[in-house]
Short mmCIF file of C-alpha atoms in Angstrom, two decimals:
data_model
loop_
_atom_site.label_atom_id
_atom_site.label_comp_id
_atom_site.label_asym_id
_atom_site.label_seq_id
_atom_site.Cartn_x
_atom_site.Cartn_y
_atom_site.Cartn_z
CA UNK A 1 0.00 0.00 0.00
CA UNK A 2 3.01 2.70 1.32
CA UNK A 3 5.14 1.33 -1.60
CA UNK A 4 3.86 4.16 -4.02
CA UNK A 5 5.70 7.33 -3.59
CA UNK A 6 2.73 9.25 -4.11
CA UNK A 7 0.54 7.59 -1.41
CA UNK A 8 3.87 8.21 1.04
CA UNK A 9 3.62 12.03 0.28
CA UNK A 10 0.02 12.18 0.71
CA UNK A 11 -0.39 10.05 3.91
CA UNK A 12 3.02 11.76 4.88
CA UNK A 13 1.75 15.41 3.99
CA UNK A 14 -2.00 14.60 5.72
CA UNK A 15 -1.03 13.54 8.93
CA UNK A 16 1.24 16.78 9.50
CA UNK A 17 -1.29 18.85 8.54
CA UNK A 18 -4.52 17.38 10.60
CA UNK A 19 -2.00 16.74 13.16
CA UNK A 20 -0.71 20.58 13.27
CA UNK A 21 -4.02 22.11 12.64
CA UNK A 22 -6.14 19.67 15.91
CA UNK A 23 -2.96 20.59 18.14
CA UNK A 24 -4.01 24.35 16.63
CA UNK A 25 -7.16 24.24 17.74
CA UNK A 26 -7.22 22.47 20.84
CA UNK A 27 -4.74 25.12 21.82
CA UNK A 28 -6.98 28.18 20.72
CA UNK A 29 -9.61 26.74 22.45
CA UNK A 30 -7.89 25.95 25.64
CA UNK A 31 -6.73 29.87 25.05
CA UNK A 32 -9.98 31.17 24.69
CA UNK A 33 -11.90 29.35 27.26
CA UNK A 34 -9.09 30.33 29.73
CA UNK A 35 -10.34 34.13 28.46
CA UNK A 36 -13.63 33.50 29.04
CA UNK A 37 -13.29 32.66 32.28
CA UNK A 38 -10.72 35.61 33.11
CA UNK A 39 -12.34 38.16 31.61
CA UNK A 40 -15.42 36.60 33.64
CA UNK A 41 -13.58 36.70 36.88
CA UNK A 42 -12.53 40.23 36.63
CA UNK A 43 -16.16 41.14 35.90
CA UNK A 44 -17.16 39.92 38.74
CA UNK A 45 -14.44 41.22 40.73
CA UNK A 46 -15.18 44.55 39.37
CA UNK A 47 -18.96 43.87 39.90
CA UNK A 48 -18.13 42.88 43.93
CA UNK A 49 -16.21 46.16 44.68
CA UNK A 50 -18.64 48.62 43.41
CA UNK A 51 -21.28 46.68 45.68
CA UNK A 52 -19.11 47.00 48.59
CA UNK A 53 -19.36 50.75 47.57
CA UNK A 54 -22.47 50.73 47.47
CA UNK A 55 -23.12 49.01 51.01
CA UNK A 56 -20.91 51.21 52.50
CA UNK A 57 -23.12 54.09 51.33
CA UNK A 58 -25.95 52.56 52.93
CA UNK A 59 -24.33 52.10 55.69
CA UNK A 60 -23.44 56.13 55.69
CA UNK A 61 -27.41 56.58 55.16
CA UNK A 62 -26.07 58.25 51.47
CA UNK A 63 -28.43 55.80 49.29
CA UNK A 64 -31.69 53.71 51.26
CA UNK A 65 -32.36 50.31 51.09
CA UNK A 66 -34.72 50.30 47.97
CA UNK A 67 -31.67 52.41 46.05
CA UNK A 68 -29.75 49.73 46.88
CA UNK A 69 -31.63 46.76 46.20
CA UNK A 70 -32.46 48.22 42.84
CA UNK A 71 -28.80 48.89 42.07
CA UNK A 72 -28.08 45.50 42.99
CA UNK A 73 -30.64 43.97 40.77
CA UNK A 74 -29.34 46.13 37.84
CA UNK A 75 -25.93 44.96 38.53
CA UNK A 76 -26.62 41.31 39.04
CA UNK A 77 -28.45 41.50 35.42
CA UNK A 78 -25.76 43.05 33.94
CA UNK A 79 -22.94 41.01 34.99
CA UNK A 80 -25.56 37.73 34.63
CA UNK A 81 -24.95 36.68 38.31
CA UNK A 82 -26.98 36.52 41.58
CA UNK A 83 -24.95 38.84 44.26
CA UNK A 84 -25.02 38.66 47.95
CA UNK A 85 -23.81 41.32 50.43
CA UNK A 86 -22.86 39.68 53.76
CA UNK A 87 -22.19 41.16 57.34
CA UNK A 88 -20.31 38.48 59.32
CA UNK A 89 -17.49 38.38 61.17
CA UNK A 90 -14.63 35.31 61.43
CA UNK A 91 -16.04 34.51 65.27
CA UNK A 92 -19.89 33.79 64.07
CA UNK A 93 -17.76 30.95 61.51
CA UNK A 94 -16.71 28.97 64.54
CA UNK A 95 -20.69 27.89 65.02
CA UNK A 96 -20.97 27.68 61.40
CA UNK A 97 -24.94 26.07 61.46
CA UNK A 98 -26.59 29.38 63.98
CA UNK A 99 -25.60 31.26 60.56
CA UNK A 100 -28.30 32.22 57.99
CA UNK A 101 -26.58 33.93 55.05
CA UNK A 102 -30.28 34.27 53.27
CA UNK A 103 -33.39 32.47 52.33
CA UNK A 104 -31.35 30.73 49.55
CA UNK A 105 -27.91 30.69 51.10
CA UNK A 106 -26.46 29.45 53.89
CA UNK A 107 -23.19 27.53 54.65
CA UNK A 108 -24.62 24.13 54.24
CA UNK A 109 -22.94 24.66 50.71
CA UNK A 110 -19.56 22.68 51.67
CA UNK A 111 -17.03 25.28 49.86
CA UNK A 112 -18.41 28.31 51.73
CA UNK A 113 -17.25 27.66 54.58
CA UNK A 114 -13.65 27.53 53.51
CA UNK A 115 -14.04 30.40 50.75
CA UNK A 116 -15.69 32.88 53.64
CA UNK A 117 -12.73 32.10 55.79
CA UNK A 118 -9.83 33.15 52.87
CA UNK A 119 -12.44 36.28 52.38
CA UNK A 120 -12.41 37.16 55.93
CA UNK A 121 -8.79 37.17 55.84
CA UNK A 122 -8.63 39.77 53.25
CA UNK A 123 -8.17 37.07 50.01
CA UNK A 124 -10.69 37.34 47.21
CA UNK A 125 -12.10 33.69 45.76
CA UNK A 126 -12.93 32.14 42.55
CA UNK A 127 -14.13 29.38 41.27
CA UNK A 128 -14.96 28.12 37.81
CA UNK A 129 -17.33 25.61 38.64
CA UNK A 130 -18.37 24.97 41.57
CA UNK A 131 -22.15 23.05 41.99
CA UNK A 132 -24.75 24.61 43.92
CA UNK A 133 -26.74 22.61 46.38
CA UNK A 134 -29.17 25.30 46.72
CA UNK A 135 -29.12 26.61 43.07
CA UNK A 136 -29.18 23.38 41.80
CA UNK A 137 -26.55 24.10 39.32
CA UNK A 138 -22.75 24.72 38.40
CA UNK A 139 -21.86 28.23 39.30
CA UNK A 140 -19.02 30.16 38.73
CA UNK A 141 -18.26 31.83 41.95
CA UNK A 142 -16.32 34.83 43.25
CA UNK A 143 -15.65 36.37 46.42
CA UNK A 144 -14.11 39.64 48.04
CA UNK A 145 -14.02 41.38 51.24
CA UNK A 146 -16.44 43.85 51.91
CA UNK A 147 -14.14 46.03 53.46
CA UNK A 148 -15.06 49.69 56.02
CA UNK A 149 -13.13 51.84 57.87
CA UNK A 150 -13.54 49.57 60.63
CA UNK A 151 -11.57 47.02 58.68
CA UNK A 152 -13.58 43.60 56.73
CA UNK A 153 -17.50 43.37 57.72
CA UNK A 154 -18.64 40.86 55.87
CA UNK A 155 -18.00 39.47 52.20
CA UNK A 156 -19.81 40.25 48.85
CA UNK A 157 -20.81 36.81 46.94
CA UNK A 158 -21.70 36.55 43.73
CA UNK A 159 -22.53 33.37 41.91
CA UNK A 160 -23.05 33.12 38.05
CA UNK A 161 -24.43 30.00 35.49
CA UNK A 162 -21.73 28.58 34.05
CA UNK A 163 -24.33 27.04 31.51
CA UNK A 164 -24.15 30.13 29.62
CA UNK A 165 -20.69 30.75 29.91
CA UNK A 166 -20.33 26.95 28.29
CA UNK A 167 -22.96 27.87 25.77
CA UNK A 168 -20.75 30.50 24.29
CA UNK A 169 -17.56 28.41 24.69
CA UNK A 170 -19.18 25.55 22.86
CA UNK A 171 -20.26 27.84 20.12
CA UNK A 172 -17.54 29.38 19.22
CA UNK A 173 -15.53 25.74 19.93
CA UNK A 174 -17.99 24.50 16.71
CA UNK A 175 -16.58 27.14 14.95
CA UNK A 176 -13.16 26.77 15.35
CA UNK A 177 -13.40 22.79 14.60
CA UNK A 178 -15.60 23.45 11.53
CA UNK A 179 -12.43 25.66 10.60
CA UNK A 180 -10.25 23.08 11.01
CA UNK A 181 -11.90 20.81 8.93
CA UNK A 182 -12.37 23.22 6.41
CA UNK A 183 -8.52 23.36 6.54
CA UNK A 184 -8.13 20.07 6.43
CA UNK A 185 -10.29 20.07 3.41
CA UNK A 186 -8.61 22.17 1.78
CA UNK A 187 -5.27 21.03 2.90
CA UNK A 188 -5.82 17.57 1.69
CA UNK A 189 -6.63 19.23 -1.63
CA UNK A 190 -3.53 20.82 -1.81
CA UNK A 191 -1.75 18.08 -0.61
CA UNK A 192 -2.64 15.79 -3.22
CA UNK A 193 -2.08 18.05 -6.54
CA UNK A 194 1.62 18.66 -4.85
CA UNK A 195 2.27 14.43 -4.19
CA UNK A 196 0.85 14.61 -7.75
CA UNK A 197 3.17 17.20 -9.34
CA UNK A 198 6.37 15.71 -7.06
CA UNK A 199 5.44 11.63 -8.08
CA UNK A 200 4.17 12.07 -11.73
CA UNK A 201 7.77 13.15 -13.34
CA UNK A 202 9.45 10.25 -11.04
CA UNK A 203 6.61 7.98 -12.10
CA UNK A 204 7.81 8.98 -16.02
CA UNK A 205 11.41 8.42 -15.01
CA UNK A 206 10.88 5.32 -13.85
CA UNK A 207 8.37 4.26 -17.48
CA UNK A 208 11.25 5.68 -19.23
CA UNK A 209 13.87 4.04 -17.01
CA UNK A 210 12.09 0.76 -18.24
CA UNK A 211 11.93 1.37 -21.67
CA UNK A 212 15.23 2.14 -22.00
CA UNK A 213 16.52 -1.15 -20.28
CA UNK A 214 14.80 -3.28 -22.62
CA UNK A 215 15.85 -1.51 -25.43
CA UNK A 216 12.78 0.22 -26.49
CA UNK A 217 13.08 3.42 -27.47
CA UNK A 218 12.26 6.60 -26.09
CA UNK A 219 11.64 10.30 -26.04
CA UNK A 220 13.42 13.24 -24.10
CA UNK A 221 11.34 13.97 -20.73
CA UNK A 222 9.84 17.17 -20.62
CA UNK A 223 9.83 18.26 -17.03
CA UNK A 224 10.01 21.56 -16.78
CA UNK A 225 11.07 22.26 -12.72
CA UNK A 226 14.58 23.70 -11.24
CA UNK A 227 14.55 21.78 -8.56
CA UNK A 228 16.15 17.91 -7.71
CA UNK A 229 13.59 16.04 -9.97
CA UNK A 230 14.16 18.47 -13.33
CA UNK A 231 17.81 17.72 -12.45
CA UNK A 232 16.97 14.35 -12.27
CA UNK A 233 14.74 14.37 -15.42
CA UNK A 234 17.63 16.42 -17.39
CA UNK A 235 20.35 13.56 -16.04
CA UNK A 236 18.14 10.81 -17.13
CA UNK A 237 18.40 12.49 -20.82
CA UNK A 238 21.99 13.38 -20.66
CA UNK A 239 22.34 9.32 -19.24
CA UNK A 240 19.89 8.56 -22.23
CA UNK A 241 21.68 10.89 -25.56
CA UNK A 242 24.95 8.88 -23.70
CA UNK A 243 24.25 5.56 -23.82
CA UNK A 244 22.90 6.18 -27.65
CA UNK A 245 26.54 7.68 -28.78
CA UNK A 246 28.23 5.12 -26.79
CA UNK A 247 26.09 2.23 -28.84
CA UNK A 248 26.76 4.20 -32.09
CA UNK A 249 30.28 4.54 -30.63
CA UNK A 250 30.26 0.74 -30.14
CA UNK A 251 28.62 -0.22 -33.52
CA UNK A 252 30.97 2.11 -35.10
CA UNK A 253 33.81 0.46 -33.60
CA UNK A 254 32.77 -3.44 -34.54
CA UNK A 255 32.54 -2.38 -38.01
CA UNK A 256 36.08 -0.25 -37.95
CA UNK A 257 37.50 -3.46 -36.29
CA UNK A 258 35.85 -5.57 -38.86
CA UNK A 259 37.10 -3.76 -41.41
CA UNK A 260 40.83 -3.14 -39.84
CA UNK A 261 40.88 -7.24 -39.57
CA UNK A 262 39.27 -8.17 -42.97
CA UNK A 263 41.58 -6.49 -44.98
CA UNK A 264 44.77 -7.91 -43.42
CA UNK A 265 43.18 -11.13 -43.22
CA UNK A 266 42.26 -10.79 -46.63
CA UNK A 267 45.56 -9.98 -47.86
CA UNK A 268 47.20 -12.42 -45.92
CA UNK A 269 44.80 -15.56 -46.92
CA UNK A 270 45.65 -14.30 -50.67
CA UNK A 271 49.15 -14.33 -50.90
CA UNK A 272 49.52 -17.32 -48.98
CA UNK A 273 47.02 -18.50 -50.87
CA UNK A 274 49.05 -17.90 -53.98
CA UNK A 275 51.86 -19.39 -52.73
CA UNK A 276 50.45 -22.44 -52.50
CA UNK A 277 48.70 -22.16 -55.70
CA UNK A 278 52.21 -21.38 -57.20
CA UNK A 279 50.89 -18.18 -58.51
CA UNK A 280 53.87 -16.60 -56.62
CA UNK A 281 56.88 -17.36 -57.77
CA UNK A 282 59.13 -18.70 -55.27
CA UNK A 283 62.00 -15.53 -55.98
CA UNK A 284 58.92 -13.04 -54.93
CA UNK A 285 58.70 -14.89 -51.46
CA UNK A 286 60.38 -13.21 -49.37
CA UNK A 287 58.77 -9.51 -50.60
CA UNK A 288 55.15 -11.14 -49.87
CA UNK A 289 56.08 -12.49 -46.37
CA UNK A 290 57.54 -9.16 -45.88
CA UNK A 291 53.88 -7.64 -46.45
CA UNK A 292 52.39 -10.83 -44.45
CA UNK A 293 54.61 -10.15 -41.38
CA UNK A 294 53.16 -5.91 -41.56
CA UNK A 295 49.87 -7.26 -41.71
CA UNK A 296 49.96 -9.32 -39.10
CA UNK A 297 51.67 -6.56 -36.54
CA UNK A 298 48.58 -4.68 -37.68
CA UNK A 299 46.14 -7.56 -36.39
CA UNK A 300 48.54 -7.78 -33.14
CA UNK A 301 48.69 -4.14 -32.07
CA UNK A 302 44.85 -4.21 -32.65
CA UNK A 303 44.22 -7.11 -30.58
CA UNK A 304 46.26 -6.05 -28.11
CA UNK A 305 45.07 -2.57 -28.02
CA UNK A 306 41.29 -3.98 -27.30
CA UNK A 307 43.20 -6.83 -24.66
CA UNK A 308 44.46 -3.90 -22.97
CA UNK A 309 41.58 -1.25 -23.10
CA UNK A 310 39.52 -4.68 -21.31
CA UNK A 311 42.39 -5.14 -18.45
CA UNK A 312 42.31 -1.16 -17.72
CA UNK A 313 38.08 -1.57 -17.18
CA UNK A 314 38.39 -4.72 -15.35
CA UNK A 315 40.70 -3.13 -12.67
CA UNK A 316 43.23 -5.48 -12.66
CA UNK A 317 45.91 -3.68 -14.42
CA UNK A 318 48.64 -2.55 -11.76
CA UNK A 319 51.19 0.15 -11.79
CA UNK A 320 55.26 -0.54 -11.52
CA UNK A 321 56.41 2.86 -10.87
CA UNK A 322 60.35 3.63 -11.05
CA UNK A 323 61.71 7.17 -10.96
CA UNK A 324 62.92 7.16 -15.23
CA UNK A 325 64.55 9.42 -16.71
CA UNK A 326 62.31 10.92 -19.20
CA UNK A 327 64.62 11.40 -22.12
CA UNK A 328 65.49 7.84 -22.07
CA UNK A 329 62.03 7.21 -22.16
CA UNK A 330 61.32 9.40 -25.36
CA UNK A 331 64.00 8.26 -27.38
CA UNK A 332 63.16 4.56 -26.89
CA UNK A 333 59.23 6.12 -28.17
CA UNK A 334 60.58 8.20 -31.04
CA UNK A 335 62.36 4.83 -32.41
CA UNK A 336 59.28 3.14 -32.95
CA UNK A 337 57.56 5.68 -35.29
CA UNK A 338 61.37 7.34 -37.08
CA UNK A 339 60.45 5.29 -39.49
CA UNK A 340 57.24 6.68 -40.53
CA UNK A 341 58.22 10.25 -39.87
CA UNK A 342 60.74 10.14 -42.29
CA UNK A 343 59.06 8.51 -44.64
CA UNK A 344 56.47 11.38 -44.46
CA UNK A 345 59.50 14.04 -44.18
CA UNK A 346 58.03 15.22 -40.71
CA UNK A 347 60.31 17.16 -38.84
CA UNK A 348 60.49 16.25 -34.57
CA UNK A 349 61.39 19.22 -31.67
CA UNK A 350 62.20 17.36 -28.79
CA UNK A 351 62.93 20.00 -25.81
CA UNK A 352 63.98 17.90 -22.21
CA UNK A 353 66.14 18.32 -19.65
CA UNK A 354 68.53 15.50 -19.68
CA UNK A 355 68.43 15.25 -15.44
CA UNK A 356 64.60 15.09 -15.74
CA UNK A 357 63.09 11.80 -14.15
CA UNK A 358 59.48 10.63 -13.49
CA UNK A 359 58.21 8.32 -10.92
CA UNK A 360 55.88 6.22 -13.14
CA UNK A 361 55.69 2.93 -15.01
CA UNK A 362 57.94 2.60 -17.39
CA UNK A 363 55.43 0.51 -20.07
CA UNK A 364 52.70 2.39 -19.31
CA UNK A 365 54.50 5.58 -19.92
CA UNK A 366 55.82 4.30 -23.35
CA UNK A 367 52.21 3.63 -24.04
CA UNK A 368 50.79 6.69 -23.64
CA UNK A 369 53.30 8.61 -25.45
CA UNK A 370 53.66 6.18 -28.61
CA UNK A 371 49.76 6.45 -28.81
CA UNK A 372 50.09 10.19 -28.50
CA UNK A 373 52.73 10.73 -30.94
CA UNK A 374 51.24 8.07 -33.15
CA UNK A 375 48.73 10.26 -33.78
CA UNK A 376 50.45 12.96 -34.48
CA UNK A 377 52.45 11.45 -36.99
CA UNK A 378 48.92 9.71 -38.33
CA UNK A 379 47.28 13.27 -38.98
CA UNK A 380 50.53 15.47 -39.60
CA UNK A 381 50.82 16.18 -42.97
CA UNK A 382 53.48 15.22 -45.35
CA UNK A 383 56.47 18.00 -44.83
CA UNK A 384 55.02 19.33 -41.27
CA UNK A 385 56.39 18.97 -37.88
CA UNK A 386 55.66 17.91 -34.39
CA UNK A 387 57.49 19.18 -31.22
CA UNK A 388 57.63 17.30 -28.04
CA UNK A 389 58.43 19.33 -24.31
CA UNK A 390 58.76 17.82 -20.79
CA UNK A 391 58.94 20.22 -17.89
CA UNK A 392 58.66 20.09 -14.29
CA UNK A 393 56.46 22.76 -12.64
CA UNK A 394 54.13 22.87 -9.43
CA UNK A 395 54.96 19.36 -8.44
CA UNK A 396 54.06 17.56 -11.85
CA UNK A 397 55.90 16.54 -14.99
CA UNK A 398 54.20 18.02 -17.45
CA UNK A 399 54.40 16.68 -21.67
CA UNK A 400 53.54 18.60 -24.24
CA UNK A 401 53.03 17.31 -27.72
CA UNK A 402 52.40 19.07 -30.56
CA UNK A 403 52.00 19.04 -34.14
CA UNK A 404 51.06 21.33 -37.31
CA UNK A 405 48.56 18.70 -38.18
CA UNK A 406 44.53 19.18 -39.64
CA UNK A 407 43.45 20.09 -36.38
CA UNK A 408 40.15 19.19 -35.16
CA UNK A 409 37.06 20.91 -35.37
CA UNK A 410 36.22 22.55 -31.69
CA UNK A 411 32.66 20.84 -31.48
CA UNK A 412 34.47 17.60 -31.46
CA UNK A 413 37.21 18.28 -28.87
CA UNK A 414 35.14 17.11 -25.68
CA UNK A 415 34.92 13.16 -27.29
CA UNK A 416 38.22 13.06 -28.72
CA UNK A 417 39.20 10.75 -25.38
CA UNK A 418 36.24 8.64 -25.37
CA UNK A 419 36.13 4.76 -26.02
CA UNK A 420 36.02 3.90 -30.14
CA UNK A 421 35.71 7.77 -31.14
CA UNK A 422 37.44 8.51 -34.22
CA UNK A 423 37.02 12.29 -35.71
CA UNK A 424 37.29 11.08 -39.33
CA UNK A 425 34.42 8.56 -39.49
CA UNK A 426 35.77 7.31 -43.05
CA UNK A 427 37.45 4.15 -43.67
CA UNK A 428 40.16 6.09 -45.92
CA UNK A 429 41.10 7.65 -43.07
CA UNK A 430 44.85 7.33 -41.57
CA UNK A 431 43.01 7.01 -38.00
CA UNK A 432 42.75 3.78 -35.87
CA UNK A 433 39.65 2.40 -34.18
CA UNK A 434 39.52 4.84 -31.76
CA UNK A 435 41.03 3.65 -29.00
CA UNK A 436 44.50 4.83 -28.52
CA UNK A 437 43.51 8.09 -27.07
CA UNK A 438 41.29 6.56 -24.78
CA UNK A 439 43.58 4.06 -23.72
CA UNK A 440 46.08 7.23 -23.01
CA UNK A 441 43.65 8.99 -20.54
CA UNK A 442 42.93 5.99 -18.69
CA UNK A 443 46.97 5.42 -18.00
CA UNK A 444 47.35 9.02 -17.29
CA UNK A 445 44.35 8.60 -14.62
CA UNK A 446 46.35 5.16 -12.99
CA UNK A 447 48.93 7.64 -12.64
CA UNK A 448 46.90 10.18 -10.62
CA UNK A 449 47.53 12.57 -13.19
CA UNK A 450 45.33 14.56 -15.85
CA UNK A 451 45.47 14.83 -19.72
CA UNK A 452 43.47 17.43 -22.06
CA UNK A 453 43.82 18.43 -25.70
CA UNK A 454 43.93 21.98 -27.76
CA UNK A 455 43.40 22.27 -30.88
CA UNK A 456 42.54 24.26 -33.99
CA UNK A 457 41.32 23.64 -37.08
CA UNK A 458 44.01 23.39 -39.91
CA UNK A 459 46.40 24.88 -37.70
CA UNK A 460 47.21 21.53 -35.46
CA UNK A 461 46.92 19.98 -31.99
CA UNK A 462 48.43 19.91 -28.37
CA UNK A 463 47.94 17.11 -26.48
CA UNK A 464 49.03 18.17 -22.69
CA UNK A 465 49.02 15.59 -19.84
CA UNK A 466 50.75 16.03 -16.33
CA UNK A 467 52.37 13.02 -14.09
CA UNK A 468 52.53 13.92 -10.44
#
């Protein structure tokens, strides 16, 4: 049932909200019925001392008896509450039952007796809900001390429904939970379009995602968002317009390796062929197996090239580092393609310290720079000239090799390095099948060290790596 990510976010998103907005509400209530009851205390309060004011004026002969009655009757319906002014005195409370507080009053009501004492002692009382024995109901009650000249003569009493006090609370309580499930409402409404909006792109990520695993094909996503799942959504495309290249890459490759075997293979089956057919005269032998032998170093270095480029993504392949001296190392590299180079009257710089060592592996090291330079020679035209410089700087030996060759064209400098990428898709080509450079990067990485390329069309290329 949770496994959906959209029914996560929505049962997620729901019980934070009803959870919030209940713990909202029982709090405003609470709030407000402790304000009810405040406000209700001071009123009474406020109600109690301007009786005692009044008493006192009776008791100065400043207002009669039916002034005062009335003035209590207009008070008690204004402030909702029946209100008794007491004479007594703390001694008549130690023979509690010979006191009469009024024809509906008197201190068999349990709390009085306790409350009159505080009030007596100058405190004021009040309760907010205390039941009535007499008045039959739950009363909120307050007391002060009717206080004279003479000191405290008594207490004023005054004792209001809390039925209607309750009425109002529980009104406006049904309005505040009618809010909150409005909210709610609402909230939930919200809630949902926004799991929606979140899980729909990842649900089309993950239809896409299975598409492209078995090979079907499939648009671009269109999610249009800045936040994680656009990125997400523009990653799975990148991931997607990359694994396409890399399987053109890879069917481009099987048919340049195809090719690159057929024709020695082809050659060689031929002339042996002819030998045997005696088509070949025995005194051209030797210039045949002279061809034979090149064609077969081409098969070799291109099965060894794809052996190797196999061991460096299995892991396995492990570094002998020495410190070498570098010149030692360059001249042993510039052997292998003299040949070539002066066959193709290409002119070689070499600029290198002759104290200069590296701490790498010697092999490795040979490999990267015959790959590099084979290159070179590969695209240099006939006449032109390629320059080789080692430095140390910063901590790193850094080679430089460059040539006045075709160049290559800027859009397709970021690829040059990757697996089977050759710039010159034609099989006329002098390129390989793609792999040296690729096979140079990943050495230069085993090394802990960094390679990159510059280049400009018809004006040559720089291939720059650094060996810490």
């Amino acid at each position: 049932m949770f496994k959906s990510i959209f029914i996560k976010l929505l049962i997620t998103y729901l019980a934070i909200i009803i959870s919030v907005i209940a713990v909202l509400s029982l709090c405003i209530s609470m709030v407000y019925n402790w304000y009810v009851f405040d406000q209700k205390q001071k009123e009474l309060e406020k109600a109690g001392y301007y009786v005692s004011e009044l008493v006192n004026k009776l008791d100065k002969k400043e207002i009669s008896q039916p002034e005062l009655n009335a003035s209590l009757d207009s008070m008690g319906y204004i402030s909702d509450s029946m209100i008794y002014a007491i004479r007594i005195d703390k001694k008549a409370l130690e023979t509690p039952k010979n006191v009469q507080l009024g024809e509906d009053l008197d201190l068999e009501e349990s709390y009085l007796l306790s409350d009159l004492q505080k009030i007596l002692n100058g405190e004021n009382v009040f309760r907010k809900k205390q039941y009535s024995q007499k008045l039959d109901t739950y009363v909120v009650f307050s007391g002060i001390p009717w206080k004279t000249n003479s000191g405290i003569s008594g207490a004023i009493l005054l004792f209001s429904p809390v039925s209607q006090i309750n009425s109002n609370i529980a009104r406006l309580n049904l309005v505040i939970w009618i809010m909150a499930l409005v909210l709610i409402i609402l909230s939930a409404l919200v809630i949902y379009y926004n799991s929606l909006r979140i899980s729909k792109p990842i649900k089309q990520i993950e239809i896409a995602a299975g598409k492209l695993a078995s090979g079907e094909h499939t648009d671009d996503l269109i999610v249009k968002r800045a936040d994680e799942i656009g990125k997400l959504a523009r990653s799975f495309n990148h991931m997607k317009h990359q694994l396409a290249s890399t399987e053109k890459m890879r069917s481009e490759f099987i048919a340049s390796v195809s090719h690159d075997m057929r024709t020695p293979l082809t050659s060689i089956n031929g002339f042996v062929s002819g030998m045997l057919d005696g088509i070949v005269q025995p005194k051209d032998y030797t210039k045949y197996l002279l061809i034979i032998k090149d064609e077969t170093l081409r098969l070799t270095k291109l099965t060894n090239d794809i052996l190797h480029l196999a061991k460096i993504q299995s892991g396995s392949l492990k570094l002998l580092r020495e410190n070498l001296i570098v010149k030692d190392i360059l001249n042993s590299v510039i052997i292998s393609s003299k040949a070539l180079m002066v066959e193709r009257s290409i002119s070689l710089t070499l600029e290198c310290d002759t104290a200069l060592t590296v701490y790498a592996d010697s092999d490795k090291l040979k490999q990267i720079l015959i790959n590099i330079l084979d290159n070179a020679v590969k695209y240099t035209e006939y006449g032109g000239g390629i320059c080789i410089s080692v430095s140390y700087r910063s901590s790193v030996t850094e080679f430089r090799i460059r040539d006045t060759g075709i160049g290559i064209p800027a859009e397709e400098l970021p690829f040059i390095f990757e697996k089977f990428y050759r710039v010159d898709k034609s099989r006329t080509s002098p390129g390989g099948t793609g792999l040296g450079l690729n096979i140079a990067k990943s050495l230069v990485e085993l090394h802990d060290g960094k390679i990159w390329v510059k280049s400009e069309l018809g004006a040559g290329t720089e291939i720059v790596f650094e060996l810490p």
